[in-house]
Short mmCIF file of C-alpha atoms in Angstrom, two decimals:
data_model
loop_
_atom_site.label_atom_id
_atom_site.label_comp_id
_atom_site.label_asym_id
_atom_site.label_seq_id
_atom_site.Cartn_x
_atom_site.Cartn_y
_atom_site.Cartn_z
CA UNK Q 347 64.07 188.41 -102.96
CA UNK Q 348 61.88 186.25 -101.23
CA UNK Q 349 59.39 186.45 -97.84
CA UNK Q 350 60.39 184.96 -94.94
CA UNK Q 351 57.81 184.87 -91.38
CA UNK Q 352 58.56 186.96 -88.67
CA UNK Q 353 55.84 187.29 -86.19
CA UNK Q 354 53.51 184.16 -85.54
CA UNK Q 355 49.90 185.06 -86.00
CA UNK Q 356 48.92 184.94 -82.29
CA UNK Q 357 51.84 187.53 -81.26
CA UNK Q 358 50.26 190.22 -83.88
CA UNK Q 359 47.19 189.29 -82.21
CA UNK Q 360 48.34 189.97 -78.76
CA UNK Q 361 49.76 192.83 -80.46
CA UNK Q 362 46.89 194.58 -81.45
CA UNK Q 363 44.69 193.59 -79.02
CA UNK Q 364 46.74 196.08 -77.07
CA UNK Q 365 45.86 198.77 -78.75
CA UNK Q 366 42.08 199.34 -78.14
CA UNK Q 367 42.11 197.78 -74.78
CA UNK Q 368 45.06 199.37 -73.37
CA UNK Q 369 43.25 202.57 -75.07
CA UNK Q 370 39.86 202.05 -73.30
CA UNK Q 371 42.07 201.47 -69.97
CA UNK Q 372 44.14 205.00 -70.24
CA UNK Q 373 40.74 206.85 -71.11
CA UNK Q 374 38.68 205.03 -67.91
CA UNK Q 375 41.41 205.75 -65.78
CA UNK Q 376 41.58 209.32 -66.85
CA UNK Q 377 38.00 209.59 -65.75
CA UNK Q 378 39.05 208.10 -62.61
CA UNK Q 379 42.18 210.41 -62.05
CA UNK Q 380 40.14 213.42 -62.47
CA UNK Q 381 37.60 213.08 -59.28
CA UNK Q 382 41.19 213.15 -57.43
CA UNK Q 383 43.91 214.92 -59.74
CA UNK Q 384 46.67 215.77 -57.23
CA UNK Q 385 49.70 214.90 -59.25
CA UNK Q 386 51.90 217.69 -60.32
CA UNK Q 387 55.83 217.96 -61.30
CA UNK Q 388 56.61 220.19 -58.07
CA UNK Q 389 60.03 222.04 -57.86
CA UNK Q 390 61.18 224.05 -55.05
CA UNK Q 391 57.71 224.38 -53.50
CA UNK Q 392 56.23 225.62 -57.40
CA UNK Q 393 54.08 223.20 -58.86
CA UNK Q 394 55.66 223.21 -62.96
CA UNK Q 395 53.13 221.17 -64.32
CA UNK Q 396 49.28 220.16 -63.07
CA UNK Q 397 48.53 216.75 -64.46
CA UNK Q 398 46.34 217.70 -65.79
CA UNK Q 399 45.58 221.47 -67.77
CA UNK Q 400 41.58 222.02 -67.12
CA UNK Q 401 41.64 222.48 -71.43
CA UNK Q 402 43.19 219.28 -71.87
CA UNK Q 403 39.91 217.72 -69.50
CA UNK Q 404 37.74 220.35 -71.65
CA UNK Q 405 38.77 218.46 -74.77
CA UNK Q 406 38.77 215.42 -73.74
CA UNK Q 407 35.17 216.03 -71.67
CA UNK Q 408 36.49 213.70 -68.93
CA UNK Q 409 34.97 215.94 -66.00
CA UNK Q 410 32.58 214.21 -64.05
CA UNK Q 411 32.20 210.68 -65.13
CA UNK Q 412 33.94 208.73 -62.06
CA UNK Q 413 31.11 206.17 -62.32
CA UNK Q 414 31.48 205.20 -66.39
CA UNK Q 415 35.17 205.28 -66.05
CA UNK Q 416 34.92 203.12 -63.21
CA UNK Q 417 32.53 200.89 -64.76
CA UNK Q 418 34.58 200.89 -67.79
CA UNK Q 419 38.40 200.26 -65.81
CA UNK Q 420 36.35 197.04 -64.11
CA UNK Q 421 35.35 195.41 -67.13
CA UNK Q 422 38.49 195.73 -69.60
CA UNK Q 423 40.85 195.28 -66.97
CA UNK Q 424 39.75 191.39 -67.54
CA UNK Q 425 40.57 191.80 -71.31
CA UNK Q 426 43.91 193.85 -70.34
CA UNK Q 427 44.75 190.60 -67.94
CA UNK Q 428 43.71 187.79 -70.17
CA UNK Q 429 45.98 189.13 -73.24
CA UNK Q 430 49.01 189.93 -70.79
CA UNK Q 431 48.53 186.12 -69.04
CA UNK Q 432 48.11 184.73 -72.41
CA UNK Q 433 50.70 186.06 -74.11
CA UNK Q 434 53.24 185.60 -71.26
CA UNK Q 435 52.43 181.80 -71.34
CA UNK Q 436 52.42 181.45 -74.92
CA UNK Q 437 55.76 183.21 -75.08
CA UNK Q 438 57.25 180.60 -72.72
CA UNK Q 439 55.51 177.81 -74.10
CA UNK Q 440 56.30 179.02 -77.90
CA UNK Q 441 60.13 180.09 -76.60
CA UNK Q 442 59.12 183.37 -78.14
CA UNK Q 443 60.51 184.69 -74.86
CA UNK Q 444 64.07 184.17 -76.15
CA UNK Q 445 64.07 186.49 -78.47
CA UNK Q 446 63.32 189.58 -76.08
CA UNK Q 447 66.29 187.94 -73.82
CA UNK Q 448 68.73 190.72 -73.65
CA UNK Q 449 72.60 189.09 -73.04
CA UNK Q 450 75.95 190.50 -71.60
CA UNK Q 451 76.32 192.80 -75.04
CA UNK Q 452 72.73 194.06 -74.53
CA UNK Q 453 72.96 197.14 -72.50
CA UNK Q 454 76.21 198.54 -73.83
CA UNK Q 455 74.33 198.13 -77.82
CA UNK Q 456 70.94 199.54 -76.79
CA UNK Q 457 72.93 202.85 -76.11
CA UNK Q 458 74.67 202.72 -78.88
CA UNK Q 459 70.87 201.85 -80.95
CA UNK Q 460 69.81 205.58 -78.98
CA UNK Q 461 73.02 206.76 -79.84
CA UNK Q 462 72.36 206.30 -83.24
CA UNK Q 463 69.28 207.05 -83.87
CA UNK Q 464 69.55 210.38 -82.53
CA UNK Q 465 72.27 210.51 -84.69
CA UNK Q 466 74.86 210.76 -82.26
CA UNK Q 467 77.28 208.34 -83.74
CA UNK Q 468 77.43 206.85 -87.32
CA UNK Q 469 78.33 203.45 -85.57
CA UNK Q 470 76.02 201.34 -86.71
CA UNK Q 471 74.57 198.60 -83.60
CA UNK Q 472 74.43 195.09 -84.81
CA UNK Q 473 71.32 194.13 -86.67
CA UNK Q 474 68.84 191.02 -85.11
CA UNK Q 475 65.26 190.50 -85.05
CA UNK Q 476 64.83 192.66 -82.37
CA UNK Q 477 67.87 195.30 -81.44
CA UNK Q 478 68.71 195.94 -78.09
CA UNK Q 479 66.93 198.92 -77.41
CA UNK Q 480 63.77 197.12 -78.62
CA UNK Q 481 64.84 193.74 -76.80
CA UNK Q 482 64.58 196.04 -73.22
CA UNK Q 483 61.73 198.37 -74.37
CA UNK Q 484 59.41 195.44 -75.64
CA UNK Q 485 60.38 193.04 -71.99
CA UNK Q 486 59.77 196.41 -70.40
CA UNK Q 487 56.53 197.25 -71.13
CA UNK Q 488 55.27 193.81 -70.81
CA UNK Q 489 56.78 194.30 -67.18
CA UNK Q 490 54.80 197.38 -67.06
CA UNK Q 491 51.42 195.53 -67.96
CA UNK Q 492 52.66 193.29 -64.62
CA UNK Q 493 53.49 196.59 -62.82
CA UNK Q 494 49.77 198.05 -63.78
CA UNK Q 495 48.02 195.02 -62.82
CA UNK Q 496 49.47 194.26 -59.43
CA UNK Q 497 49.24 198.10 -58.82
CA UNK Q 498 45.60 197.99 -59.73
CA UNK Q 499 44.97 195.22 -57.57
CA UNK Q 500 46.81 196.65 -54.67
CA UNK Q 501 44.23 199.81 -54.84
CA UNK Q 502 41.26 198.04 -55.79
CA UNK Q 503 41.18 195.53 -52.88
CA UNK Q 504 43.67 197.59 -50.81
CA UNK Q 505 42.38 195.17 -47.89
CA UNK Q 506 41.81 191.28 -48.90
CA UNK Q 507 44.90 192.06 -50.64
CA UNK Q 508 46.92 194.08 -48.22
CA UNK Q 509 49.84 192.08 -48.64
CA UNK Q 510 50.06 192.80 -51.99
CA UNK Q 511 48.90 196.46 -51.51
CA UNK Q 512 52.58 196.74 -48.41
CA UNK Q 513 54.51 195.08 -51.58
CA UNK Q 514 54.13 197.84 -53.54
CA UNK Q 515 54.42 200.68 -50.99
CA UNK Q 516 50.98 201.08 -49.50
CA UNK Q 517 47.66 202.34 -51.31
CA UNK Q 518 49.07 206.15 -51.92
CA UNK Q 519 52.17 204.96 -53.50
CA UNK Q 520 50.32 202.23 -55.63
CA UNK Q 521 48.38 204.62 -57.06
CA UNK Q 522 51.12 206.82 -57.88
CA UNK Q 523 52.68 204.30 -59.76
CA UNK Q 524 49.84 203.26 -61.58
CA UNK Q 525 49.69 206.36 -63.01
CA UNK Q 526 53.28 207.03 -63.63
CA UNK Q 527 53.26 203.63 -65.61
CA UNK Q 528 50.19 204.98 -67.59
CA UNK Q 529 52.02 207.99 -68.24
CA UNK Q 530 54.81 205.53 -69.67
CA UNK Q 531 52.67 203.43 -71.92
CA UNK Q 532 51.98 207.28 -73.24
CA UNK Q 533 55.33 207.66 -73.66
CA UNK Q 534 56.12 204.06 -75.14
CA UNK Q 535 53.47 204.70 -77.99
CA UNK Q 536 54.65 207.76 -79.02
CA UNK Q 537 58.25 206.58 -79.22
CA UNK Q 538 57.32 203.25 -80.84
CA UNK Q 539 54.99 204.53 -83.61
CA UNK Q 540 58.02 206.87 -85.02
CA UNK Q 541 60.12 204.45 -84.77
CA UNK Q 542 57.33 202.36 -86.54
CA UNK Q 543 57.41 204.81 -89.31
CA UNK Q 544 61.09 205.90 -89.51
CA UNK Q 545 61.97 201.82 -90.14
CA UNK Q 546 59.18 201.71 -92.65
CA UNK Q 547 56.77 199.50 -94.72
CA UNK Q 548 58.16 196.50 -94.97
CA UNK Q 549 58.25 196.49 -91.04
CA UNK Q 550 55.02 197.44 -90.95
CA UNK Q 551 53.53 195.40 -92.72
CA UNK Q 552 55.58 192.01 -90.94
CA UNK Q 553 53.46 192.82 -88.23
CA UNK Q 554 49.99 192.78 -90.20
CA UNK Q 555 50.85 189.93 -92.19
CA UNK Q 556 53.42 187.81 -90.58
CA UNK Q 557 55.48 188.09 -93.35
CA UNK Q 558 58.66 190.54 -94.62
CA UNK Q 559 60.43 190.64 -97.62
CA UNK Q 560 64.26 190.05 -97.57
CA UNK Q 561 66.81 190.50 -99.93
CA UNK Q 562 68.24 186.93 -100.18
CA UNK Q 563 72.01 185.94 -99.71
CA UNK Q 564 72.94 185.65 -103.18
CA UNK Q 565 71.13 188.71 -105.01
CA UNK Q 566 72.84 190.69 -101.57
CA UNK Q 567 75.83 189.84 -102.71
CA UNK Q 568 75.49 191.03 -106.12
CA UNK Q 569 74.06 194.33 -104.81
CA UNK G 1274 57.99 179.14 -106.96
CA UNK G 1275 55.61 181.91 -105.89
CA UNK G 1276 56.62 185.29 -106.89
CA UNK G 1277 57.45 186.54 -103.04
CA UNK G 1278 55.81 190.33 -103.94
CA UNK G 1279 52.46 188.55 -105.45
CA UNK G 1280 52.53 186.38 -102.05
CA UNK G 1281 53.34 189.11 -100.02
CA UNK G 1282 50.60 191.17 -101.79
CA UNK G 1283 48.25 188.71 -101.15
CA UNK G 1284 48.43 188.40 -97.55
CA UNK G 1285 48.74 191.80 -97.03
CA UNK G 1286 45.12 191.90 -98.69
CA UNK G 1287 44.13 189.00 -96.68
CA UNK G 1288 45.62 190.97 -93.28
CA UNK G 1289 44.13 193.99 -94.14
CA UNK G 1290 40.59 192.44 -94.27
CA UNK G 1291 40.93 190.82 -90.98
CA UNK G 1292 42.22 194.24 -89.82
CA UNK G 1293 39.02 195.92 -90.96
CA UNK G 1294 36.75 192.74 -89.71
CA UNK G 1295 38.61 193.32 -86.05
CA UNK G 1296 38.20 197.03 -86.02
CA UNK G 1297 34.72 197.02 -87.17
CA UNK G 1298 33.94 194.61 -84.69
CA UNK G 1299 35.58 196.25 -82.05
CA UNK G 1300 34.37 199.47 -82.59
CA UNK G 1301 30.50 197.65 -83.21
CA UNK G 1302 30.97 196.29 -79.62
CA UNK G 1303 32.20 199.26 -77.86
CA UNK G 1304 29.39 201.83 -79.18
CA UNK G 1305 26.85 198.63 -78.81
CA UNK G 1306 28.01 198.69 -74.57
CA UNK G 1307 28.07 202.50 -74.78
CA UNK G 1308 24.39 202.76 -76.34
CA UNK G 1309 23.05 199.59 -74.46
CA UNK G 1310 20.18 199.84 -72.05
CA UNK G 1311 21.23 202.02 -69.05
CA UNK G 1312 21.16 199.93 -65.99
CA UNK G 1313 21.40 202.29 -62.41
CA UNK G 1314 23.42 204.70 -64.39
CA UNK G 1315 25.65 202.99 -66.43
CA UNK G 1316 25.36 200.69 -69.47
CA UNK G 1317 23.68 197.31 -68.28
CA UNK G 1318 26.60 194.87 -69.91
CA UNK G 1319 29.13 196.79 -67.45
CA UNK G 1320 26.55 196.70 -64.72
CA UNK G 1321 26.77 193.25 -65.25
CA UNK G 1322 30.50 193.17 -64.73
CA UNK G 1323 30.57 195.15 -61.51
CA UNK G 1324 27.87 192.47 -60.40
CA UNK G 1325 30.29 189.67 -61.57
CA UNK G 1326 33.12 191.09 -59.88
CA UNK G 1327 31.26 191.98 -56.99
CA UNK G 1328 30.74 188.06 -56.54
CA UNK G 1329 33.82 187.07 -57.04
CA UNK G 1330 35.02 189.73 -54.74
CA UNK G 1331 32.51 188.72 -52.01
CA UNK G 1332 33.02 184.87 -52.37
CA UNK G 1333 36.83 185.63 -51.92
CA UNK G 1334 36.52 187.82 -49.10
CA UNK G 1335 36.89 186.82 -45.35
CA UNK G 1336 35.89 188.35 -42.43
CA UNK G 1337 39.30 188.02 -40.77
CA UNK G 1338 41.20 190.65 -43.02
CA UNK G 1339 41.18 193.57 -41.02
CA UNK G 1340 41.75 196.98 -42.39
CA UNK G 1341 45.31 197.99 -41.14
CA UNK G 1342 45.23 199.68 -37.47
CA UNK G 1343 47.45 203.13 -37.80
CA UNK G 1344 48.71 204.41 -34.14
CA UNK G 1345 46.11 206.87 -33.01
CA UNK G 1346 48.72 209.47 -33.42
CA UNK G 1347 48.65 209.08 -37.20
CA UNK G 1348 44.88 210.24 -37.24
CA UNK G 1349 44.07 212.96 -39.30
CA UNK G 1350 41.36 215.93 -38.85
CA UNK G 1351 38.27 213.84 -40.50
CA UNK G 1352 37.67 215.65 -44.02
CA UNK G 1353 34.42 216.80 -45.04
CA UNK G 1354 33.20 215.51 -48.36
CA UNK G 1355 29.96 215.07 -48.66
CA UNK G 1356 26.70 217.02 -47.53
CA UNK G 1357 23.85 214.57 -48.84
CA UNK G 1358 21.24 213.87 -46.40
CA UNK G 1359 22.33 216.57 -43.90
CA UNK G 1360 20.37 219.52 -45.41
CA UNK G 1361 17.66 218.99 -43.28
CA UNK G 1362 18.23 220.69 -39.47
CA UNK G 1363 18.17 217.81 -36.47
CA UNK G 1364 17.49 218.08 -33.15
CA UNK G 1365 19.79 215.72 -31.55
CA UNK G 1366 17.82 215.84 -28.41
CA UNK G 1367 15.08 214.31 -30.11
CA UNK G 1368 16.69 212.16 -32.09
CA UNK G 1369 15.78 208.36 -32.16
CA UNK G 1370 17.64 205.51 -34.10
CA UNK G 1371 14.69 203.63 -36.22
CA UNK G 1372 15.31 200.12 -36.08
CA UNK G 1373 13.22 197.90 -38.87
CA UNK G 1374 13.45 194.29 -37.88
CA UNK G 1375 15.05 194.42 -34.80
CA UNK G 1376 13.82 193.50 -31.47
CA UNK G 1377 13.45 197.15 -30.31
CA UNK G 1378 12.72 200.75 -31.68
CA UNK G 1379 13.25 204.18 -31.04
CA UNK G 1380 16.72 203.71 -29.59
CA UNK G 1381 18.32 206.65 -28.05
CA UNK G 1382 21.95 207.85 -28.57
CA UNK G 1383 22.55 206.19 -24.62
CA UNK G 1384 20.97 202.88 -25.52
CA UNK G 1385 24.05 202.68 -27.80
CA UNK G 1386 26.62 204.42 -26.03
CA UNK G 1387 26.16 201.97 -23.01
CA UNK G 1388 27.21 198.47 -24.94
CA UNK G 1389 30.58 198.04 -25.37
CA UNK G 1390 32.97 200.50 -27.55
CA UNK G 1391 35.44 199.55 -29.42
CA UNK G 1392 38.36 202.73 -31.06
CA UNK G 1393 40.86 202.15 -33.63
CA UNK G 1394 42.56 204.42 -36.54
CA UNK G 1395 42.10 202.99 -40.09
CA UNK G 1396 42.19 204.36 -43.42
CA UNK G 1397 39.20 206.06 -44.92
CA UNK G 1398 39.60 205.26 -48.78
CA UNK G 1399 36.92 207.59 -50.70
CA UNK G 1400 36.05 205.93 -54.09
CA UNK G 1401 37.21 209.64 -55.43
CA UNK G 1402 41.11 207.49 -55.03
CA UNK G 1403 41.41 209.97 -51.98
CA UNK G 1404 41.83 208.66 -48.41
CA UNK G 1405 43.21 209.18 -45.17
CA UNK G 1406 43.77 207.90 -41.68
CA UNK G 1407 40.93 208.37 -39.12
CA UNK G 1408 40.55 207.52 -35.80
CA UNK G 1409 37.07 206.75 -34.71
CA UNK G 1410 34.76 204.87 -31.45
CA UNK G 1411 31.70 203.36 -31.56
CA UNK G 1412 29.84 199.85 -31.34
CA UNK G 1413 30.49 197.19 -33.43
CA UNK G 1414 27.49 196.06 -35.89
CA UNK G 1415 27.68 192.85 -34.28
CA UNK G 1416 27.59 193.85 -30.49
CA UNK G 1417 24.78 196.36 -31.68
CA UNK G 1418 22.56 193.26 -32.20
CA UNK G 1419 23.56 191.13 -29.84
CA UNK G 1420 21.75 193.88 -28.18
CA UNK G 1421 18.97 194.96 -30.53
CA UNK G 1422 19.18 192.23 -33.13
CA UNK G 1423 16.31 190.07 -34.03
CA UNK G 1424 17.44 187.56 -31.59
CA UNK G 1425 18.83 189.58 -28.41
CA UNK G 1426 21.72 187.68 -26.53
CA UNK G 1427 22.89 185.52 -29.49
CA UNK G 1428 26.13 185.97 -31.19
CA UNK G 1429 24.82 187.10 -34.70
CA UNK G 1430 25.53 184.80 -37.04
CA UNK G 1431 25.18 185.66 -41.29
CA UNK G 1432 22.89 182.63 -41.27
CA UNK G 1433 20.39 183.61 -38.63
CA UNK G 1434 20.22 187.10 -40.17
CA UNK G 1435 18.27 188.96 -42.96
CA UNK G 1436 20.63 189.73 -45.80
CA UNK G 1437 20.59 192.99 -45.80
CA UNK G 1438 21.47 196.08 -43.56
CA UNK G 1439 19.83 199.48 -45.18
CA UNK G 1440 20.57 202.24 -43.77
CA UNK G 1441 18.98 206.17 -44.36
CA UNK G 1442 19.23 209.35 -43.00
CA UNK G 1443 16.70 210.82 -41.25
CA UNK G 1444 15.29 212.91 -44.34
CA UNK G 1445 15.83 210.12 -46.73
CA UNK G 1446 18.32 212.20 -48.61
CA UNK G 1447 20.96 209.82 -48.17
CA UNK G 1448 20.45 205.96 -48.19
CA UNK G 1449 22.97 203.00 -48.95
CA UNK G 1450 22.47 199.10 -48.14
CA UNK G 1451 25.52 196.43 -47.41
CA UNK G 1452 25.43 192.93 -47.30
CA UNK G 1453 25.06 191.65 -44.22
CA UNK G 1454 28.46 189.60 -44.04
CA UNK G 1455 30.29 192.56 -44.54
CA UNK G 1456 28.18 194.23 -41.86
CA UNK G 1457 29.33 191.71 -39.63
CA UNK G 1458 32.90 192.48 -39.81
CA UNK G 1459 34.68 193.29 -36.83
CA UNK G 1460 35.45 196.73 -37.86
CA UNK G 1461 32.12 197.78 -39.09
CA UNK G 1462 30.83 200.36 -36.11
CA UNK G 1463 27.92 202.36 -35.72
CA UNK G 1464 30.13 205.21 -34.85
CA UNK G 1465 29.78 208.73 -32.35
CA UNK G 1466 33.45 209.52 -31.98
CA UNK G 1467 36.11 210.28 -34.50
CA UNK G 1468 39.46 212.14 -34.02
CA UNK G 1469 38.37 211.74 -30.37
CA UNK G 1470 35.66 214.25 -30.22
CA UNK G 1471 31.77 213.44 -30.26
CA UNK G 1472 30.76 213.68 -34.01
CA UNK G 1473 30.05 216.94 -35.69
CA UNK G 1474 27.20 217.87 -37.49
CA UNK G 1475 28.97 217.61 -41.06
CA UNK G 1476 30.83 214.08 -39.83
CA UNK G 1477 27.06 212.81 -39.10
CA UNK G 1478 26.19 213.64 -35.61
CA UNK G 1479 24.77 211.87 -33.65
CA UNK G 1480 25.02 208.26 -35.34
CA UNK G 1481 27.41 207.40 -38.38
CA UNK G 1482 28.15 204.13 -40.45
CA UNK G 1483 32.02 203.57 -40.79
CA UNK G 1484 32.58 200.72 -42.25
CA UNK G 1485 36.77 200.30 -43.48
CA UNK G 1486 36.06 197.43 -45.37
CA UNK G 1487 33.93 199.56 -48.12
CA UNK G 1488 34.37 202.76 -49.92
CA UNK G 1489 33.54 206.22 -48.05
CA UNK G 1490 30.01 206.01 -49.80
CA UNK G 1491 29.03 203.26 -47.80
CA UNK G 1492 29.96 205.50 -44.38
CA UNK G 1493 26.63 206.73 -44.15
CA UNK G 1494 26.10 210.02 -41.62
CA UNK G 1495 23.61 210.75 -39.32
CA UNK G 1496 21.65 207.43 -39.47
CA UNK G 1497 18.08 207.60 -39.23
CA UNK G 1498 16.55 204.19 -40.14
CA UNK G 1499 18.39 201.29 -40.05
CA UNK G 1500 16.66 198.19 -41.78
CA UNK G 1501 17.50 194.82 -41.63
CA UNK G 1502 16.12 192.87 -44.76
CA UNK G 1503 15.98 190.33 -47.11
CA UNK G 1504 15.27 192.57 -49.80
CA UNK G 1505 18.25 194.66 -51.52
CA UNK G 1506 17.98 197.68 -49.93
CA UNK G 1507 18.09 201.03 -52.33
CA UNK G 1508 21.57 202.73 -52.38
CA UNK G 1509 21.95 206.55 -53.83
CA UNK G 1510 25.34 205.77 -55.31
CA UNK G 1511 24.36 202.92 -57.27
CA UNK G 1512 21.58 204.20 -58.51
CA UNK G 1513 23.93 206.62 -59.93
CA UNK G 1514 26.20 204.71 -61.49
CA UNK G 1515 28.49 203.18 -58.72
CA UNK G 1516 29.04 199.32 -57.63
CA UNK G 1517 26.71 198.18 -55.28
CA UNK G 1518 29.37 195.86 -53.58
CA UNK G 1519 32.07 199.13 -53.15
CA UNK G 1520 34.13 196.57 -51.00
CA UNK G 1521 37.97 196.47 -50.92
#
């Protein structure tokens, strides 16, 4: 048995960082969404599902406050920019990148790694720092931090910036995929932190610490 | 050699305590902006921010980006959002612009009708995240004081003007105030036609702001006083909690 390092101490910062300010981003834009809710799964004419319920604004208390959540989106977005920039250059500089770097195997394992863990197949996908499925769901949601900020952009300053704001469909479609990503980052949380907990402590804990335990070669053997 | 669990023990203990140091200090700061000072509404540090952004925003931003120009077809029926300021009855007979710093007062709706107009069919973004394509005719800013300005006949130049355009309804209900560069943009109007009709009451009759460059709140309806000023003119949505700036 013996510790080896497996995430450098400014990647768990980056990390975690993530976590309240991508939090205080999803909860001011909330606040924003509500003075203009008009998204809705719609099928055949019938709108399914209102995004959102009037209960779930009730228990969050979200009505009214455009000018907080405003406030709030305008100020963190600089923290939500600075960690994505930062990380992204320390990940090239570091070569961290590499390890996200899906190859020609990549796609065909990550659906055997869903496969799997829905318990679909007993195959077992090959084992690496990061699997497949987590090599394309870790690079995608640090494309989704690009998506959000560029879509941001294009509806905050839908005029010095109209370029950016055609490049991304115009101001009504920007905003609809600003929120559709948020909806994702949703949906990327709730996924990750069961997988999180299905893999266990000793994962866990790699990414407080740095550190994990492994079994080494020779006491492996004799297992 | 190190027992791996006993060093892997440690540093979880070590981890954990910089876990609790980051949380405590992140939660410390959040509830410290949250209960800070309220500054026009909102907590003065993020004031602070909108006012940093604001000039970064205005340092960055030129005159010569024009709000995209929709064909007129593409206009939509003008929607009615907001009643502020109109609650008090007008007679638009009687009605006189109020112009503070200008070289004349009292101007009637024909004084401004008879410069030259200028149409076009831009987006109306309401800081709500709502907007839509209007078609509208009126004067420009600038051509308005070319006419009426402190110096008549001059082009108006940022430099030879006050730094501040405040503008109010006629019952005070309403009021807002925009830097004067931005008032200077080509597609800021002082505005009597939209969707090709003469404005209605609820779109601000007779005299209306539209100004493509800002949010809707900016748009001020039926204008009563206009002010040109050094001093930073009051503005009912910041007070409440809004940017002062509002450009895009």
């Amino acid at each position: 048995m013996q510790i080896v390092e497996k995430h450098k101490l400014a990647l768990r910062w980056f990390h975690w960082l993530n976590f309240p300010v991508l939090g205080l981003m999803i909860w001011s834009g909330l606040l924003i969404y509500w003075a203009n809710d008009v998204y809705g799964i719609w099928w055949n004419g019938k709108e399914l599902f209102h995004f959102f319920p009037t209960p779930f604004y009730e228990k969050l208390n979200v009505a009214g406050k455009l000018a907080p959540g405003l406030a709030w989106h305008f100020t963190v977005m600089w923290l939500f920019m600075l960690n994505g920039i930062i990380y992204v250059v320390w990940s090239i500089a570091s070569g961290h990148y590499k390890e996200l770097m899906p190859d020609r195997n990549s796609f065909r394992e990550a659906i055997q790694v869903v496969l799997y863990d829905l318990r679909l197949t007993k195959v077992h996908p090959p084992e690496a720092k990061f699997n497949a499925a987590q090599k394309f769901s870790y690079l995608g949601v640090v494309a989704m931090g690009a998506g959000s900020t560029l879509t941001g952009l294009a509806i905050y300053k839908p005029v010095q910036l109209h370029w950016l704001t055609a490049l991304v469909g115009g101001y009504e479609i920007a905003r609809g995929i600003h929120f559709i990503l948020t909806l994702l980052y949703v949906l990327f949380f709730i996924v990750h932190v069961g997988q999180v907990i299905k893999t266990g402590w000793n994962n866990f804990r790699s990414m407080l610490t740095g550190y994990e335990i492994v079994k080494s070669n020779t006491e492996a053997e004799h297992a | 050699m190190l027992d791996p669990q006993k060093e892997i023990n440690r540093r979880t203990t070590v981890a954990a305590l910089w876990a609790l140091l980051a949380i405590g200090g992140g939660v410390t700061a959040v509830s410290a902006v949250m209960n800070a000072p309220v500054s026009n509404g909102i907590p003065t540090p993020l004031r602070k921010v909108l006012e940093t952004n604001a000039k970064i925003a205005s340092s960055v931003s030129s005159n010569n980006r024009l709000a995209e120009n929709y064909p007129r077809e593409k206009g939509e029926k003008p929607r009615f959002n907001g009643t502020l300021g109109l609650g008090t009855p007008i007679d638009l007979d009687a009605w006189r612009l109020h112009l503070v710093g200008g070289s004349k007062d009292n101007l009637t709706i024909d004084d401004i009708k008879k410069l030259p107009s200028v149409e076009y069919t831009t987006k109306f973004k309401c800081v709500e995240g709502w907007s839509q394509i209007v078609n509208a005719k009126g004067v420009k800013f600038s051509e308005f004081l070319k006419a009426y300005g402190p110096k008549p006949g001059a082009e108006p130049t940022e430099a030879d003007l006050p730094k501040w355009a405040g503008l109010e309804t006629p019952d005070g209900g309403y009021y807002v105030g925009v830097d004067m560069k931005s008032m200077l943009h080509p597609q800021t109007i002082l505005c009597y036609e939209m969707d090709g009709k003469p404005l209605t009451m609820e779109h601000g009759a007779p005299l209306r702001l539209l100004i493509p460059i800002k949010y809707g709140i900016k748009s001020l309806k039926r204008i009563g006083t206009l002010t040109l000023t050094n001093d930073q003119p009051h503005d009912y949505w910041y007070e409440h909690g809004y940017d002062y700036y509002a450009g895009h």
